[in-house]
Amino acid sequence: MDRIQWRQRLPGVVGRLLGHVDPTNARRPRRVNPDAVVDCAVYVGGRREPGRPHYADAYARVRHGRRTFVWLGLHEPGAAVMAAVGRTFGLDEPAVEQALADGHRPTLRRYGDVTLLVLRSAGYVEHTELTATSEVVDTGDVLVFVGDRFAVTVRHGATGALAPVRDDVQRRPEVLAEGPWAVAYAVCARMVDLYLEVAEHLERDLERVEESVFARERGADIQHLYQLKREVVEFKRAVLPLPAALRALPDSPDAGPPPALRHRFAAVSDGLGRVVERVNAYDELLTSLVQSRLAQLAVEQNDDMRKIASWAAIAASQTAVAGVYGMNFAHMPELHWRYGYAGALLLMATLAVTLYRLFRRSGWL
């Protein structure tokens, strides 16, 4: 064994002789993120550090760094996972409980030094035709916890996946360099983009429904209109409360977005305003279509009643003749007439044809 190899092995030999184990060589259990964790990353100066550390290790690393923060993404976490995340990042118990539930209304809340932004995600469900049970808009929940050195996103539902958001914003380090509020901005921008996509698809559905309502042939089924109305109302509930939440963002640099991000949030608010206008217009249009279809149904029912009354009158004339000549009196005109039966049938046919032509001319048949 040469001298260089001996020098490399000498510390280990001495350590074994003295009963000492080098702490750098001791095996440490490596913590693994739970299944609810979609991604966890540390960002330094707007750039992602390699690897996917455990969220507790990542937060311990960034707490004393400069221009660093951790972004933890969760999808439908359980109570145990969310409680552990809350202890690690210092989230209040009401905030943890809210993150476990779904079906929230978009809002902005403050829990001590942590800001919670609640949004509703939306996605368009492709369908070949509109039916009474067609699902058109699928909604979910996205919660964004923003702290001094962290951003925690919690998603419920199948829509609103945030992996594209992370990939997109990581290509813009100048945005991530602004800190955890950059995550809140990126998520809000993504939700507004999804709203615009859903609004465009809904507009096409409304155009088809509008054409069917005013078509010459049979109009759209009223149940289809009701179903589309319900889907638009669900989409409306996801969109309309969000502008108030964005307007409630704190203006102070210590509690709200940094000045460099405020103009970006303003652009998001402008896009959201366009979505709100379109959703309100869709809702009003659907209300008008429902009223128009109900008026058409009333007219169709009136036409049906007139047809029923016309045929009832024709049938009544036949019944009247048959009733008169079916009476069993001994002395009746034409009772013993040779052509009485044929005359009665001719009279009934004449009455039926005459009434039919009169009703037809008046538009009842």
CSV table of N, CA, C and O in Angstrom, one decimal, residues 43-148:
chain,number,residue,atom,x,y,z
A,43,TYR,N,-36.0,28.5,-3.7
A,43,TYR,CA,-35.6,29.5,-4.7
A,43,TYR,C,-34.7,30.5,-4.1
A,43,TYR,O,-35.0,31.1,-3.0
A,44,VAL,N,-33.6,30.7,-4.7
A,44,VAL,CA,-32.6,31.7,-4.3
A,44,VAL,C,-32.4,32.7,-5.4
A,44,VAL,O,-32.0,32.3,-6.5
A,45,GLY,N,-32.7,34.0,-5.1
A,45,GLY,CA,-32.6,35.0,-6.1
A,45,GLY,C,-33.4,34.8,-7.4
A,45,GLY,O,-33.0,35.2,-8.5
A,46,GLY,N,-34.5,34.1,-7.2
A,46,GLY,CA,-35.4,33.8,-8.3
A,46,GLY,C,-35.2,32.6,-9.1
A,46,GLY,O,-35.9,32.3,-10.0
A,47,ARG,N,-34.2,31.8,-8.7
A,47,ARG,CA,-33.8,30.6,-9.4
A,47,ARG,C,-34.0,29.4,-8.4
A,47,ARG,O,-33.6,29.4,-7.3
A,48,ARG,N,-34.5,28.3,-9.0
A,48,ARG,CA,-34.7,27.1,-8.2
A,48,ARG,C,-33.4,26.3,-7.9
A,48,ARG,O,-32.6,26.2,-8.9
A,49,GLU,N,-33.3,25.9,-6.7
A,49,GLU,CA,-32.1,25.1,-6.3
A,49,GLU,C,-32.4,23.6,-6.7
A,49,GLU,O,-33.6,23.2,-6.8
A,50,PRO,N,-31.4,22.9,-7.1
A,50,PRO,CA,-31.6,21.5,-7.5
A,50,PRO,C,-32.2,20.7,-6.4
A,50,PRO,O,-32.0,20.9,-5.2
A,51,GLY,N,-33.0,19.6,-6.8
A,51,GLY,CA,-33.6,18.7,-5.8
A,51,GLY,C,-35.0,19.1,-5.4
A,51,GLY,O,-35.5,20.1,-5.8
A,52,ARG,N,-35.5,18.1,-4.6
A,52,ARG,CA,-36.9,18.3,-4.1
A,52,ARG,C,-36.8,17.9,-2.6
A,52,ARG,O,-37.2,16.8,-2.2
A,53,PRO,N,-36.4,18.8,-1.7
A,53,PRO,CA,-36.2,18.5,-0.3
A,53,PRO,C,-37.5,18.3,0.4
A,53,PRO,O,-38.5,18.7,-0.1
A,54,HIS,N,-37.4,17.8,1.6
A,54,HIS,CA,-38.5,17.7,2.5
A,54,HIS,C,-38.9,19.2,2.9
A,54,HIS,O,-38.0,20.0,3.1
A,55,TYR,N,-40.2,19.5,3.0
A,55,TYR,CA,-40.6,20.9,3.2
A,55,TYR,C,-40.0,21.4,4.5
A,55,TYR,O,-39.7,22.6,4.6
A,56,ALA,N,-39.9,20.6,5.6
A,56,ALA,CA,-39.3,21.1,6.8
A,56,ALA,C,-37.8,21.4,6.7
A,56,ALA,O,-37.4,22.5,7.1
A,57,ASP,N,-37.1,20.6,5.9
A,57,ASP,CA,-35.7,20.9,5.7
A,57,ASP,C,-35.5,22.2,4.8
A,57,ASP,O,-34.6,23.0,5.0
A,58,ALA,N,-36.4,22.3,3.8
A,58,ALA,CA,-36.3,23.4,2.9
A,58,ALA,C,-36.6,24.7,3.7
A,58,ALA,O,-36.0,25.7,3.5
A,59,TYR,N,-37.6,24.7,4.6
A,59,TYR,CA,-38.0,25.9,5.3
A,59,TYR,C,-36.9,26.3,6.3
A,59,TYR,O,-36.6,27.4,6.5
A,60,ALA,N,-36.3,25.3,6.9
A,60,ALA,CA,-35.2,25.5,7.9
A,60,ALA,C,-34.0,26.1,7.1
A,60,ALA,O,-33.2,27.0,7.7
A,61,ARG,N,-33.8,25.8,5.9
A,61,ARG,CA,-32.7,26.3,5.1
A,61,ARG,C,-32.9,27.8,4.7
A,61,ARG,O,-31.9,28.5,4.7
A,62,VAL,N,-34.1,28.2,4.4
A,62,VAL,CA,-34.4,29.5,3.9
A,62,VAL,C,-34.7,30.5,4.9
A,62,VAL,O,-34.7,31.7,4.7
A,63,ARG,N,-34.9,30.1,6.2
A,63,ARG,CA,-35.3,31.0,7.2
A,63,ARG,C,-34.3,32.1,7.5
A,63,ARG,O,-34.6,33.2,7.8
A,64,HIS,N,-33.0,31.8,7.3
A,64,HIS,CA,-31.9,32.7,7.6
A,64,HIS,C,-31.1,33.1,6.4
A,64,HIS,O,-30.1,33.7,6.5
A,65,GLY,N,-31.7,32.8,5.2
A,65,GLY,CA,-31.0,33.2,3.9
A,65,GLY,C,-31.5,34.6,3.4
A,65,GLY,O,-32.5,35.2,4.0
A,66,ARG,N,-30.9,35.0,2.4
A,66,ARG,CA,-31.3,36.3,1.8
A,66,ARG,C,-31.8,36.0,0.4
A,66,ARG,O,-31.3,35.2,-0.3
A,67,ARG,N,-33.0,36.7,0.1
A,67,ARG,CA,-33.7,36.5,-1.1
A,67,ARG,C,-34.0,35.1,-1.4
A,67,ARG,O,-33.8,34.6,-2.6
A,68,THR,N,-34.4,34.3,-0.4
A,68,THR,CA,-34.7,32.9,-0.6
A,68,THR,C,-36.1,32.7,0.0
A,68,THR,O,-36.6,33.4,0.9
A,69,PHE,N,-36.8,31.7,-0.6
A,69,PHE,CA,-38.1,31.2,0.0
A,69,PHE,C,-38.3,29.8,-0.5
A,69,PHE,O,-37.7,29.4,-1.5
A,70,VAL,N,-39.3,29.2,0.1
A,70,VAL,CA,-39.7,27.8,-0.3
A,70,VAL,C,-41.1,27.8,-0.8
A,70,VAL,O,-41.9,28.5,-0.3
A,71,TRP,N,-41.3,27.1,-1.9
A,71,TRP,CA,-42.7,26.9,-2.4
A,71,TRP,C,-43.1,25.5,-2.3
A,71,TRP,O,-42.5,24.6,-2.9
A,72,LEU,N,-44.1,25.2,-1.5
A,72,LEU,CA,-44.6,23.9,-1.2
A,72,LEU,C,-46.0,23.8,-1.9
A,72,LEU,O,-46.9,24.6,-1.6
A,73,GLY,N,-46.2,22.8,-2.8
A,73,GLY,CA,-47.4,22.6,-3.4
A,73,GLY,C,-48.1,21.3,-2.9
A,73,GLY,O,-47.5,20.2,-2.9
A,74,LEU,N,-49.4,21.4,-2.5
A,74,LEU,CA,-50.1,20.3,-1.9
A,74,LEU,C,-51.4,20.0,-2.8
A,74,LEU,O,-52.0,21.0,-3.2
A,75,HIS,N,-51.8,18.8,-2.9
A,75,HIS,CA,-53.0,18.4,-3.6
A,75,HIS,C,-53.8,17.5,-2.7
A,75,HIS,O,-53.5,16.4,-2.3
A,76,GLU,N,-55.0,18.1,-2.2
A,76,GLU,CA,-55.9,17.4,-1.3
A,76,GLU,C,-55.2,16.7,-0.2
A,76,GLU,O,-55.3,15.5,0.0
A,77,PRO,N,-54.5,17.5,0.7
A,77,PRO,CA,-53.8,16.9,1.8
A,77,PRO,C,-54.8,16.4,2.9
A,77,PRO,O,-55.9,16.9,3.1
A,78,GLY,N,-54.4,15.4,3.6
A,78,GLY,CA,-55.2,14.9,4.7
A,78,GLY,C,-54.9,15.7,6.0
A,78,GLY,O,-54.1,16.6,6.0
A,79,ALA,N,-55.7,15.4,7.0
A,79,ALA,CA,-55.6,16.2,8.3
A,79,ALA,C,-54.2,16.1,8.9
A,79,ALA,O,-53.7,17.1,9.4
A,80,ALA,N,-53.6,14.9,8.9
A,80,ALA,CA,-52.3,14.7,9.5
A,80,ALA,C,-51.2,15.5,8.8
A,80,ALA,O,-50.4,16.2,9.4
A,81,VAL,N,-51.3,15.4,7.4
A,81,VAL,CA,-50.3,16.1,6.6
A,81,VAL,C,-50.4,17.6,6.8
A,81,VAL,O,-49.4,18.4,7.0
A,82,MET,N,-51.6,18.1,6.7
A,82,MET,CA,-51.9,19.6,6.8
A,82,MET,C,-51.5,20.1,8.2
A,82,MET,O,-51.0,21.2,8.4
A,83,ALA,N,-51.8,19.3,9.3
A,83,ALA,CA,-51.4,19.7,10.6
A,83,ALA,C,-49.8,19.8,10.7
A,83,ALA,O,-49.3,20.7,11.3
A,84,ALA,N,-49.1,18.8,10.1
A,84,ALA,CA,-47.7,18.9,10.2
A,84,ALA,C,-47.1,20.1,9.4
A,84,ALA,O,-46.2,20.8,9.8
A,85,VAL,N,-47.7,20.4,8.2
A,85,VAL,CA,-47.4,21.6,7.5
A,85,VAL,C,-47.6,22.8,8.3
A,85,VAL,O,-46.8,23.8,8.3
A,86,GLY,N,-48.8,22.9,8.9
A,86,GLY,CA,-49.1,24.0,9.7
A,86,GLY,C,-48.1,24.3,10.9
A,86,GLY,O,-47.7,25.4,11.1
A,87,ARG,N,-47.7,23.2,11.5
A,87,ARG,CA,-46.7,23.4,12.6
A,87,ARG,C,-45.3,23.8,12.0
A,87,ARG,O,-44.6,24.6,12.6
A,88,THR,N,-45.0,23.3,10.9
A,88,THR,CA,-43.7,23.7,10.3
A,88,THR,C,-43.7,25.2,9.9
A,88,THR,O,-42.7,25.9,10.2
A,89,PHE,N,-44.7,25.7,9.3
A,89,PHE,CA,-44.7,27.0,8.7
A,89,PHE,C,-45.4,28.0,9.7
A,89,PHE,O,-45.6,29.2,9.3
A,90,GLY,N,-45.9,27.5,10.8
A,90,GLY,CA,-46.5,28.4,11.8
A,90,GLY,C,-47.9,28.9,11.4
A,90,GLY,O,-48.2,30.1,11.6
A,91,LEU,N,-48.7,28.1,10.8
A,91,LEU,CA,-50.0,28.5,10.3
A,91,LEU,C,-51.0,28.3,11.5
A,91,LEU,O,-50.9,27.4,12.3
A,92,ASP,N,-51.9,29.2,11.6
A,92,ASP,CA,-52.9,29.2,12.7
A,92,ASP,C,-53.9,28.0,12.4
A,92,ASP,O,-54.0,27.5,11.3
A,93,GLU,N,-54.5,27.5,13.5
A,93,GLU,CA,-55.4,26.4,13.4
A,93,GLU,C,-56.6,26.7,12.5
A,93,GLU,O,-56.9,25.8,11.7
A,94,PRO,N,-57.2,27.9,12.6
A,94,PRO,CA,-58.3,28.1,11.6
A,94,PRO,C,-57.8,28.1,10.2
A,94,PRO,O,-58.6,27.6,9.3
A,95,ALA,N,-56.6,28.5,9.9
A,95,ALA,CA,-56.1,28.4,8.5
A,95,ALA,C,-55.9,27.0,8.1
A,95,ALA,O,-56.2,26.6,6.9
A,96,VAL,N,-55.4,26.1,9.0
A,96,VAL,CA,-55.2,24.7,8.6
A,96,VAL,C,-56.6,24.1,8.4
A,96,VAL,O,-56.7,23.3,7.4
A,97,GLU,N,-57.6,24.4,9.2
A,97,GLU,CA,-58.9,23.8,9.0
A,97,GLU,C,-59.5,24.2,7.7
A,97,GLU,O,-60.2,23.4,7.0
A,98,GLN,N,-59.3,25.5,7.3
A,98,GLN,CA,-59.9,26.0,6.1
A,98,GLN,C,-59.2,25.3,4.9
A,98,GLN,O,-59.8,25.0,3.9
A,99,ALA,N,-57.9,25.0,5.0
A,99,ALA,CA,-57.2,24.3,3.9
A,99,ALA,C,-57.7,22.9,3.7
A,99,ALA,O,-57.4,22.3,2.7
A,100,LEU,N,-58.3,22.3,4.7
A,100,LEU,CA,-58.8,20.9,4.6
A,100,LEU,C,-60.1,20.8,3.9
A,100,LEU,O,-60.4,19.7,3.4
A,101,ALA,N,-60.9,21.8,3.8
A,101,ALA,CA,-62.2,21.8,3.2
A,101,ALA,C,-62.1,22.3,1.8
A,101,ALA,O,-61.2,23.0,1.4
A,102,ASP,N,-63.2,22.1,1.1
A,102,ASP,CA,-63.3,22.6,-0.3
A,102,ASP,C,-64.7,23.4,-0.4
A,102,ASP,O,-65.4,23.4,0.5
A,103,GLY,N,-64.9,23.9,-1.6
A,103,GLY,CA,-66.1,24.7,-1.8
A,103,GLY,C,-66.1,26.1,-1.2
A,103,GLY,O,-67.1,26.6,-0.8
A,104,HIS,N,-64.9,26.7,-1.1
A,104,HIS,CA,-64.8,28.0,-0.5
A,104,HIS,C,-65.2,29.1,-1.5
A,104,HIS,O,-65.2,28.9,-2.7
A,105,ARG,N,-65.5,30.2,-0.9
A,105,ARG,CA,-65.8,31.5,-1.7
A,105,ARG,C,-64.4,32.2,-1.8
A,105,ARG,O,-63.7,32.4,-0.8
A,106,PRO,N,-64.1,32.7,-3.0
A,106,PRO,CA,-62.9,33.5,-3.1
A,106,PRO,C,-62.8,34.7,-2.1
A,106,PRO,O,-63.7,35.4,-2.0
A,107,THR,N,-61.7,34.7,-1.4
A,107,THR,CA,-61.6,35.8,-0.4
A,107,THR,C,-60.1,35.9,-0.1
A,107,THR,O,-59.2,35.2,-0.5
A,108,LEU,N,-59.8,36.9,0.8
A,108,LEU,CA,-58.5,37.2,1.3
A,108,LEU,C,-58.6,37.4,2.8
A,108,LEU,O,-59.4,38.2,3.3
A,109,ARG,N,-57.7,36.7,3.5
A,109,ARG,CA,-57.7,36.7,4.9
A,109,ARG,C,-56.3,36.8,5.5
A,109,ARG,O,-55.3,36.4,4.8
A,110,ARG,N,-56.2,37.4,6.7
A,110,ARG,CA,-54.9,37.5,7.3
A,110,ARG,C,-54.9,36.7,8.6
A,110,ARG,O,-55.8,36.8,9.4
A,111,TYR,N,-53.9,35.8,8.8
A,111,TYR,CA,-53.7,35.1,10.0
A,111,TYR,C,-52.4,35.4,10.5
A,111,TYR,O,-51.3,34.8,10.2
A,112,GLY,N,-52.3,36.5,11.3
A,112,GLY,CA,-51.0,36.9,11.9
A,112,GLY,C,-50.2,37.5,10.8
A,112,GLY,O,-50.5,38.4,10.1
A,113,ASP,N,-49.0,36.9,10.6
A,113,ASP,CA,-48.1,37.3,9.5
A,113,ASP,C,-48.3,36.6,8.2
A,113,ASP,O,-47.5,36.8,7.3
A,114,VAL,N,-49.3,35.8,8.2
A,114,VAL,CA,-49.5,35.0,7.0
A,114,VAL,C,-50.8,35.5,6.3
A,114,VAL,O,-51.8,35.7,6.9
A,115,THR,N,-50.7,35.6,5.0
A,115,THR,CA,-51.9,36.0,4.2
A,115,THR,C,-52.4,34.8,3.4
A,115,THR,O,-51.7,34.0,2.8
A,116,LEU,N,-53.7,34.6,3.5
A,116,LEU,CA,-54.4,33.5,2.8
A,116,LEU,C,-55.2,34.0,1.7
A,116,LEU,O,-56.2,34.8,1.9
A,117,LEU,N,-54.9,33.6,0.5
A,117,LEU,CA,-55.7,34.0,-0.7
A,117,LEU,C,-56.4,32.8,-1.2
A,117,LEU,O,-55.8,31.8,-1.6
A,118,VAL,N,-57.8,32.8,-1.2
A,118,VAL,CA,-58.6,31.7,-1.6
A,118,VAL,C,-59.1,32.0,-3.0
A,118,VAL,O,-59.7,33.0,-3.2
A,119,LEU,N,-58.9,31.0,-3.9
A,119,LEU,CA,-59.4,31.2,-5.3
A,119,LEU,C,-60.2,29.9,-5.7
A,119,LEU,O,-60.1,28.9,-5.1
A,120,ARG,N,-61.0,30.1,-6.7
A,120,ARG,CA,-61.8,28.9,-7.3
A,120,ARG,C,-61.2,28.7,-8.7
A,120,ARG,O,-61.1,29.6,-9.5
A,121,SER,N,-60.8,27.4,-8.9
A,121,SER,CA,-60.4,27.0,-10.2
A,121,SER,C,-61.6,26.6,-11.1
A,121,SER,O,-62.6,26.3,-10.6
A,122,ALA,N,-61.4,26.7,-12.4
A,122,ALA,CA,-62.5,26.3,-13.3
A,122,ALA,C,-61.9,25.7,-14.5
A,122,ALA,O,-60.8,26.0,-15.0
A,123,GLY,N,-62.6,24.7,-15.1
A,123,GLY,CA,-62.2,24.0,-16.3
A,123,GLY,C,-63.5,23.7,-17.1
A,123,GLY,O,-64.5,23.3,-16.5
A,124,TYR,N,-63.3,23.7,-18.4
A,124,TYR,CA,-64.4,23.4,-19.3
A,124,TYR,C,-64.4,21.9,-19.6
A,124,TYR,O,-63.4,21.3,-19.9
A,125,VAL,N,-65.6,21.3,-19.4
A,125,VAL,CA,-65.7,19.8,-19.7
A,125,VAL,C,-66.3,19.6,-21.1
A,125,VAL,O,-67.4,20.1,-21.4
A,126,GLU,N,-65.5,19.0,-21.9
A,126,GLU,CA,-65.9,18.8,-23.3
A,126,GLU,C,-67.1,17.8,-23.3
A,126,GLU,O,-67.2,16.8,-22.6
A,127,HIS,N,-68.0,18.1,-24.2
A,127,HIS,CA,-69.2,17.3,-24.4
A,127,HIS,C,-69.7,17.4,-25.8
A,127,HIS,O,-69.6,18.5,-26.5
A,128,THR,N,-70.2,16.3,-26.4
A,128,THR,CA,-70.7,16.3,-27.7
A,128,THR,C,-72.0,17.1,-27.9
A,128,THR,O,-72.2,17.7,-28.9
A,129,GLU,N,-72.9,17.0,-27.0
A,129,GLU,CA,-74.1,17.7,-27.0
A,129,GLU,C,-74.6,18.0,-25.6
A,129,GLU,O,-74.2,17.4,-24.6
A,130,LEU,N,-75.4,19.1,-25.5
A,130,LEU,CA,-75.9,19.5,-24.2
A,130,LEU,C,-77.1,18.7,-23.9
A,130,LEU,O,-78.1,18.6,-24.7
A,131,THR,N,-77.1,18.1,-22.7
A,131,THR,CA,-78.2,17.3,-22.2
A,131,THR,C,-78.7,17.9,-20.9
A,131,THR,O,-78.1,18.9,-20.4
A,132,ALA,N,-79.7,17.3,-20.3
A,132,ALA,CA,-80.2,17.8,-19.0
A,132,ALA,C,-79.3,17.5,-17.8
A,132,ALA,O,-79.5,18.0,-16.7
A,133,THR,N,-78.2,16.7,-18.1
A,133,THR,CA,-77.3,16.4,-17.0
A,133,THR,C,-75.8,16.6,-17.4
A,133,THR,O,-74.9,16.1,-16.8
A,134,SER,N,-75.6,17.3,-18.5
A,134,SER,CA,-74.3,17.6,-19.0
A,134,SER,C,-73.5,18.4,-18.0
A,134,SER,O,-74.0,19.4,-17.5
A,135,GLU,N,-72.3,18.0,-17.7
A,135,GLU,CA,-71.4,18.8,-16.9
A,135,GLU,C,-70.6,19.7,-17.8
A,135,GLU,O,-69.8,19.2,-18.7
A,136,VAL,N,-70.7,21.0,-17.7
A,136,VAL,CA,-70.1,21.9,-18.6
A,136,VAL,C,-68.9,22.6,-17.9
A,136,VAL,O,-67.8,22.8,-18.6
A,137,VAL,N,-69.0,23.0,-16.7
A,137,VAL,CA,-67.9,23.7,-16.0
A,137,VAL,C,-67.6,22.9,-14.7
A,137,VAL,O,-68.5,22.6,-13.9
A,138,ASP,N,-66.3,22.5,-14.6
A,138,ASP,CA,-65.9,21.8,-13.4
A,138,ASP,C,-65.0,22.8,-12.5
A,138,ASP,O,-64.1,23.4,-13.1
A,139,THR,N,-65.3,22.9,-11.3
A,139,THR,CA,-64.7,23.9,-10.4
A,139,THR,C,-63.9,23.2,-9.3
A,139,THR,O,-64.3,22.1,-8.9
A,140,GLY,N,-63.0,23.9,-8.7
A,140,GLY,CA,-62.2,23.4,-7.6
A,140,GLY,C,-61.7,24.5,-6.7
A,140,GLY,O,-62.2,25.7,-6.9
A,141,ASP,N,-60.8,24.2,-5.8
A,141,ASP,CA,-60.3,25.3,-4.9
A,141,ASP,C,-58.8,25.3,-5.0
A,141,ASP,O,-58.1,24.3,-5.1
A,142,VAL,N,-58.3,26.5,-4.8
A,142,VAL,CA,-56.9,26.8,-4.7
A,142,VAL,C,-56.6,27.8,-3.6
A,142,VAL,O,-57.2,28.9,-3.7
A,143,LEU,N,-55.9,27.4,-2.6
A,143,LEU,CA,-55.6,28.2,-1.5
A,143,LEU,C,-54.1,28.5,-1.5
A,143,LEU,O,-53.2,27.6,-1.7
A,144,VAL,N,-53.7,29.8,-1.4
A,144,VAL,CA,-52.3,30.2,-1.4
A,144,VAL,C,-52.0,30.9,0.0
A,144,VAL,O,-52.6,31.9,0.3
A,145,PHE,N,-51.1,30.3,0.7
A,145,PHE,CA,-50.6,30.8,2.0
A,145,PHE,C,-49.3,31.6,1.7
A,145,PHE,O,-48.3,30.9,1.1
A,146,VAL,N,-49.2,32.8,2.0
A,146,VAL,CA,-48.0,33.6,1.7
A,146,VAL,C,-47.5,34.1,3.0
A,146,VAL,O,-48.1,34.8,3.8
A,147,GLY,N,-46.2,33.7,3.3
A,147,GLY,CA,-45.5,34.1,4.5
A,147,GLY,C,-44.3,34.9,4.1
A,147,GLY,O,-44.0,35.3,3.0
A,148,ASP,N,-43.4,35.2,5.1
A,148,ASP,CA,-42.2,35.9,4.9
A,148,ASP,C,-41.2,35.2,4.0
A,148,ASP,O,-40.6,35.7,3.1
